[in-house]
Short mmCIF file of C-alpha atoms in Angstrom, two decimals:
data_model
loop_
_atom_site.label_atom_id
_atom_site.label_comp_id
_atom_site.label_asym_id
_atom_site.label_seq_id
_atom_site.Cartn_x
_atom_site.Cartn_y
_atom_site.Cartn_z
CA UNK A 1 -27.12 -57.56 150.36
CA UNK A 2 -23.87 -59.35 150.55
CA UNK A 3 -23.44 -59.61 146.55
CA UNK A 4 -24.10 -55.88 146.41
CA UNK A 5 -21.04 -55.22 149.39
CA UNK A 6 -18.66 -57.41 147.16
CA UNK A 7 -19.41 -55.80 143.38
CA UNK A 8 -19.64 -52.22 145.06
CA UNK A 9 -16.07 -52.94 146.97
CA UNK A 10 -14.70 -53.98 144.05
CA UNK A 11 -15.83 -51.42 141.91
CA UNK A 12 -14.68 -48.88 144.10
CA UNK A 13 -10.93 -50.19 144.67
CA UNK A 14 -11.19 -50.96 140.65
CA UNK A 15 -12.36 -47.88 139.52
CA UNK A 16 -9.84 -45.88 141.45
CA UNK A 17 -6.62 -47.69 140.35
CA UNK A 18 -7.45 -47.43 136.79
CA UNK A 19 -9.03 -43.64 136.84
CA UNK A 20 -12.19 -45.09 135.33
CA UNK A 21 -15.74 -44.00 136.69
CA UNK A 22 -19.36 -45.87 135.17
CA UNK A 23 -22.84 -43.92 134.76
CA UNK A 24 -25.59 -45.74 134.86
CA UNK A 25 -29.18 -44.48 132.97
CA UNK A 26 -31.93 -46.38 134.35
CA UNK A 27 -30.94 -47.82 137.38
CA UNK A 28 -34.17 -48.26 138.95
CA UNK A 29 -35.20 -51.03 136.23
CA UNK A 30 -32.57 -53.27 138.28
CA UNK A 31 -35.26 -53.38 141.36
CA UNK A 32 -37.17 -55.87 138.84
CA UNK A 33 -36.27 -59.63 140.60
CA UNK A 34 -35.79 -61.94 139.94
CA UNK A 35 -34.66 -61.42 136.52
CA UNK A 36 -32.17 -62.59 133.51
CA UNK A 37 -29.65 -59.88 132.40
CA UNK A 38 -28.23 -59.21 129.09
CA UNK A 39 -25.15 -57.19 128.29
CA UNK A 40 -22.57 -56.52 125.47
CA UNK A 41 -18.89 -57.92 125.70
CA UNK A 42 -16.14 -55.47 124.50
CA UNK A 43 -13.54 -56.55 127.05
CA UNK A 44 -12.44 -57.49 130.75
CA UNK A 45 -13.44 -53.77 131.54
CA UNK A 46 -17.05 -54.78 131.78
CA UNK A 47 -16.61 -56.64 134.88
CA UNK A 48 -15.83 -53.06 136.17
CA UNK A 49 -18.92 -52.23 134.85
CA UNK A 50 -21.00 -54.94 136.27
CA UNK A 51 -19.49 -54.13 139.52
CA UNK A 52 -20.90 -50.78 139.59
CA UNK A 53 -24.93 -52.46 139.18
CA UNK A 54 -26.64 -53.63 141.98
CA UNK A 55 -26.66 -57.33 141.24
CA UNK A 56 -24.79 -60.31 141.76
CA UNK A 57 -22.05 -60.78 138.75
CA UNK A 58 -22.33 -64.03 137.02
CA UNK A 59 -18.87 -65.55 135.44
CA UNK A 60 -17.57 -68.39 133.64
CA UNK A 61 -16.39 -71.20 135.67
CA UNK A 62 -12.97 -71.03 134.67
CA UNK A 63 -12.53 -67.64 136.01
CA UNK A 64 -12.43 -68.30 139.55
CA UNK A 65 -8.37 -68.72 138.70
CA UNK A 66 -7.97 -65.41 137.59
CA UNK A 67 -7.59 -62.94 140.08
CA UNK A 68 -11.28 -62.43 139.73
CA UNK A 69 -12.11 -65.71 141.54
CA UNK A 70 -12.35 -64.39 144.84
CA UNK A 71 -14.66 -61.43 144.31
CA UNK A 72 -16.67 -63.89 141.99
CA UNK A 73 -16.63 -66.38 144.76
CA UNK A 74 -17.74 -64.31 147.31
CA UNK A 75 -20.63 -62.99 145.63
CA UNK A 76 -21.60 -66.58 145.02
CA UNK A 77 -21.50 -66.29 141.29
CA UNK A 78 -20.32 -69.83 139.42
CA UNK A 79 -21.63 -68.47 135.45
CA UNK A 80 -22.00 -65.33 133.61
CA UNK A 81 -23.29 -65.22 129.74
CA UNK A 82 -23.39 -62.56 127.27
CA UNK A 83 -25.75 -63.30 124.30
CA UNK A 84 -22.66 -62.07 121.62
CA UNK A 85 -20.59 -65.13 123.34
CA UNK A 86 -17.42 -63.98 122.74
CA UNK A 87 -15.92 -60.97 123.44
CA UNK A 88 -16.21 -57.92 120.59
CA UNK A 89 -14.87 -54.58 120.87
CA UNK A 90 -14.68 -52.39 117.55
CA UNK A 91 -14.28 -48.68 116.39
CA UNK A 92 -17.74 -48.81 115.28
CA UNK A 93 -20.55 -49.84 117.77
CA UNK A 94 -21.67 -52.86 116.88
CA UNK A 95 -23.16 -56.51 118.11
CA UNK A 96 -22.44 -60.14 117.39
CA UNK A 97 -25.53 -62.45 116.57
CA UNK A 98 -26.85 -62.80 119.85
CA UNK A 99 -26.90 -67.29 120.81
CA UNK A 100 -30.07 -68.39 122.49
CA UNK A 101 -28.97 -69.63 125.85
CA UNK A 102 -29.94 -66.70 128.53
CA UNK A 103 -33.29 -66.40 126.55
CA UNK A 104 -34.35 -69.99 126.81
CA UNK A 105 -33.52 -69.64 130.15
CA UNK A 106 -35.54 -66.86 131.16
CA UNK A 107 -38.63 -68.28 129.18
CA UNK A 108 -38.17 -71.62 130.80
CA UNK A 109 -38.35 -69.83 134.72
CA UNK A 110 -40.65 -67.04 133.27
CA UNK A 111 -38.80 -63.88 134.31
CA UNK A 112 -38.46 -61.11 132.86
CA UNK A 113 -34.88 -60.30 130.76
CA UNK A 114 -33.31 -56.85 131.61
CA UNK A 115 -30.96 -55.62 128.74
CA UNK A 116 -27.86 -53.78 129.85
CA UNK A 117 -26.21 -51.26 127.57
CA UNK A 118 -22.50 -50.52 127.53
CA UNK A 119 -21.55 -47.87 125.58
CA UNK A 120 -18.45 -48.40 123.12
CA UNK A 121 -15.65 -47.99 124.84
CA UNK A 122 -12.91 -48.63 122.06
CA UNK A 123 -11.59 -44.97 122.72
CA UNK A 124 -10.15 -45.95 126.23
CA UNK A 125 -9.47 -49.61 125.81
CA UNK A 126 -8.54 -51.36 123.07
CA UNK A 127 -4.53 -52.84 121.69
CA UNK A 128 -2.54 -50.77 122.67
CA UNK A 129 -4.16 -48.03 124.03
CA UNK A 130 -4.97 -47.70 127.77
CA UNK A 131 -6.97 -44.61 128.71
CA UNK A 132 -9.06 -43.02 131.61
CA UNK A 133 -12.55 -41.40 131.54
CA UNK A 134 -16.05 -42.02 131.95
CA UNK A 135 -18.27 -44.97 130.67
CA UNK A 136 -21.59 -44.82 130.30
CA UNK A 137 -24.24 -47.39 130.67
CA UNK A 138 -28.04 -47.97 130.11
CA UNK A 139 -30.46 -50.01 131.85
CA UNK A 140 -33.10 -50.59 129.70
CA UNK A 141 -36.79 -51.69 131.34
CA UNK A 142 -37.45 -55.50 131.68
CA UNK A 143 -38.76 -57.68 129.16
CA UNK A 144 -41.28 -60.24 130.08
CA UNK A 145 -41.15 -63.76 129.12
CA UNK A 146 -44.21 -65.13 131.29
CA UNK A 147 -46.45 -65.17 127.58
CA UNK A 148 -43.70 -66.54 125.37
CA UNK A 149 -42.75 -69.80 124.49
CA UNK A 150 -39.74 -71.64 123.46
CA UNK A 151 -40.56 -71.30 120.00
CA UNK A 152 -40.84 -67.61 120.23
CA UNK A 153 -37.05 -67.75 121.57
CA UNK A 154 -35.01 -66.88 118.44
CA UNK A 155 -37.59 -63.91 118.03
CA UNK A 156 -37.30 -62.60 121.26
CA UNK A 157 -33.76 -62.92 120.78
CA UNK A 158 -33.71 -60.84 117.99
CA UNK A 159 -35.49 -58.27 119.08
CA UNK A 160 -33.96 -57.53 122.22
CA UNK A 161 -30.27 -57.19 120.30
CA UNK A 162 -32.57 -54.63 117.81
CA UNK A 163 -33.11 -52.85 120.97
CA UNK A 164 -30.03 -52.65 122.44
CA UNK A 165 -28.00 -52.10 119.05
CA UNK A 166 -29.99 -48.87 118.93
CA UNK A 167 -29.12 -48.17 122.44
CA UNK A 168 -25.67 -48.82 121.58
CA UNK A 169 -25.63 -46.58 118.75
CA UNK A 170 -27.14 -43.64 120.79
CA UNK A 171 -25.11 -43.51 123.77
CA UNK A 172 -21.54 -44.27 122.46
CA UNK A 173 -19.45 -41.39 121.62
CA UNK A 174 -18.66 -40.82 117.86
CA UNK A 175 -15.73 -41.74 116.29
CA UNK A 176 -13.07 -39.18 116.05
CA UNK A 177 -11.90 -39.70 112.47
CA UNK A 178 -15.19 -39.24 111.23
CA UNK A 179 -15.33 -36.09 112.91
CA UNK A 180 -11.96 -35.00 111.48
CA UNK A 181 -13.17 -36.37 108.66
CA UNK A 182 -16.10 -33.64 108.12
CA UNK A 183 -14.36 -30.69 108.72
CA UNK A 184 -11.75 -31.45 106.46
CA UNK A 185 -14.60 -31.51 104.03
CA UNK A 186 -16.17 -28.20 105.37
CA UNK A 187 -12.73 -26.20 105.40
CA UNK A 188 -12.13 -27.63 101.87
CA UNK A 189 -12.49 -24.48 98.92
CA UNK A 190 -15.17 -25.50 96.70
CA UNK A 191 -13.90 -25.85 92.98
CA UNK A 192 -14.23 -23.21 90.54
CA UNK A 193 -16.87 -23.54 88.04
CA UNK A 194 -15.39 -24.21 84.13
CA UNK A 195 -15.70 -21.28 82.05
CA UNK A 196 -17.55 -21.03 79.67
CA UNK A 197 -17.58 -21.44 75.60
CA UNK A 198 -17.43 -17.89 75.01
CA UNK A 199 -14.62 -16.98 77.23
CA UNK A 200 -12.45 -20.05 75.68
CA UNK A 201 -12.96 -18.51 71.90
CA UNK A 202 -11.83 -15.35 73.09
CA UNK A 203 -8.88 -16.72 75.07
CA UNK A 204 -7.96 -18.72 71.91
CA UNK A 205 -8.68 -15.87 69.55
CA UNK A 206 -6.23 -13.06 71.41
CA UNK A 207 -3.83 -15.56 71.59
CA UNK A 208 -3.77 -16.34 68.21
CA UNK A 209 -4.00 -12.90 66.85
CA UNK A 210 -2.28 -10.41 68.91
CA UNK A 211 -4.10 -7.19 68.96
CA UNK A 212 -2.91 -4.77 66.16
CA UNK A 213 -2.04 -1.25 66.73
CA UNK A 214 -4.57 1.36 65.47
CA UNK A 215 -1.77 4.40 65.20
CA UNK A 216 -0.10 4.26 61.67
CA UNK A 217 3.63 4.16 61.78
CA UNK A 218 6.44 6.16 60.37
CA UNK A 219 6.98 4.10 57.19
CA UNK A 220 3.28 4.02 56.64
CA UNK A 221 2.73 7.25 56.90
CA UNK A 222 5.60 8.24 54.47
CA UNK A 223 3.90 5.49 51.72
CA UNK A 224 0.07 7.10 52.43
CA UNK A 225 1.56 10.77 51.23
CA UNK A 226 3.49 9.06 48.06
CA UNK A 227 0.50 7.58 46.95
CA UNK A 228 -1.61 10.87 47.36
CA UNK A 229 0.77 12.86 45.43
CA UNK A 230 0.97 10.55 42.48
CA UNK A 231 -2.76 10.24 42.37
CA UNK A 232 -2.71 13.93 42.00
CA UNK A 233 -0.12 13.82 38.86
CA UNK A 234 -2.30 11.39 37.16
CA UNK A 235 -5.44 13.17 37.58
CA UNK A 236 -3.07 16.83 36.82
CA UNK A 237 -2.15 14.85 33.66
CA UNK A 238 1.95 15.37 34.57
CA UNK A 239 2.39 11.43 35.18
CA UNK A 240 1.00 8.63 33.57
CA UNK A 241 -0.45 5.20 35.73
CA UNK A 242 3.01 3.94 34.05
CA UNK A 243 5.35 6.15 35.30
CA UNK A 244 6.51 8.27 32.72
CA UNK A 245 5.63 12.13 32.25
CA UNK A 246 3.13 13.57 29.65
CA UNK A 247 3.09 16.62 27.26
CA UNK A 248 0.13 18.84 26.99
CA UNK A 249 -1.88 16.49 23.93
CA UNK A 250 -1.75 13.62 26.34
CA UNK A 251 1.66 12.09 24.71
CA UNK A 252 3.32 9.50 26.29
CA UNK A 253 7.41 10.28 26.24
CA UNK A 254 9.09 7.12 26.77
CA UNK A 255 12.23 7.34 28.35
CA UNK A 256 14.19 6.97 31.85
CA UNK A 257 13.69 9.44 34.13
CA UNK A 258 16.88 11.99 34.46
CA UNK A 259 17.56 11.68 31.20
#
């Protein structure tokens, strides 16, 4: 009772100087006990999250210097693990291989191991960026151990991760750029289909030869009645094909003409 006064005091004071609240899915999977948790590590914000669970927290050592220490020590916690080991916060959810430790540890006392999911959090905390808003986390229902054996440790460990890297995946909040990213590609005009053989001969064709003009002009007009009218001497008989005029037996009279 006193561990759950400490975390839920310090989540409260916590939670309202940095404009940060938790949701937890699944709380009633924390009345299993005794039991080994497992969580994610993004940051130092999941000590705010732990604080909002009803259980005692569990740190390293050396943070009883930080100005952690006394809530830690109060709630008589001396170690806290995370399979990933290190810290691991990325745009993408994601987990580190998980190390061995808490499971060995649960199969060795035979309790059950009670994964808890923390959703991806890199929009509010991460270098240089220091926002407020919700965080959501899962409780997901205990695991038991009391059948397994050491040797079935680095399967159970790899199975729980599977578990909660789908967990992760579900309840963290897609990435904005790959949002942006879509509806640049929906807004985007769709290209015009090539045209086709046809329509490039034709292009090529009407540029090549510009249409001509059915309607005769002057000049050619003038030339089509010249040539009618000397057809019509040569067949009268007054003008020969060679351009000279005729007598009435068909004689040729060479000569120029006006003379």
């Amino acid at each position: 009772m006193f561990n759950f006064v400490v975390a839920r005091t310090f989540y409260a004071i916590a939670s309202y100087a940095l404009d940060i609240t938790v949701e937890v899915e699944g709380e009633e999977h924390l009345q299993t006990r005794p039991a080994v948790m497992v969580s994610n590590h993004q940051s130092m914000l999941d000590i705010l999250c732990l604080g909002r669970l009803k259980a005692a927290i569990m740190a390293k050592r050396e943070l009883q210097w930080t100005p952690l220490g006394p809530w830690m020590f109060m709630s008589g916690a001396v170690l806290m693990m995370y399979p990933e080991g290190t810290r691991h916060c990325q745009e993408e959810p994601s987990l580190l291989p998980f190390k061995k430790g808490a499971f060995h540890l649960a199969v060795q006392a035979g309790i059950p191991i009670i994964p808890v999911v923390c959703e991806n959090y890199w929009r509010l905390y991460h270098k240089g960026v220091f926002g407020t808003g919700t965080i959501k986390l899962r409780v997901l229902p205990p695991i038991p151990t009391t059948s397994v054996t050491v040797a079935d440790v680095s399967e159970l460990a790899a199975r729980v991760r599977d578990q909660m890297l789908d967990t992760l995946r579900e309840i963290s909040v897609k990435v904005a750029i790959t949002q942006e990213v879509n509806e640049i590609q929906r807004s985007s005009p769709e290209p015009k289909p090539p045209s086709t053989k046809d329509e490039d001969i034709a292009m090529t064709t009407s540029s090549a030869f510009p249409a001509v003009s059915e309607t005769p002009s002057e000049g050619a007009s003038e030339s089509s009645e010249v040539v009618k009218v000397t057809r019509s001497l040569r067949l009268d008989g007054s003008v020969s094909e060679y351009g000279g005029e005729t007598d009435d037996e068909g004689n040729v009279l060479v000569g120029r003409r006006g003379h």
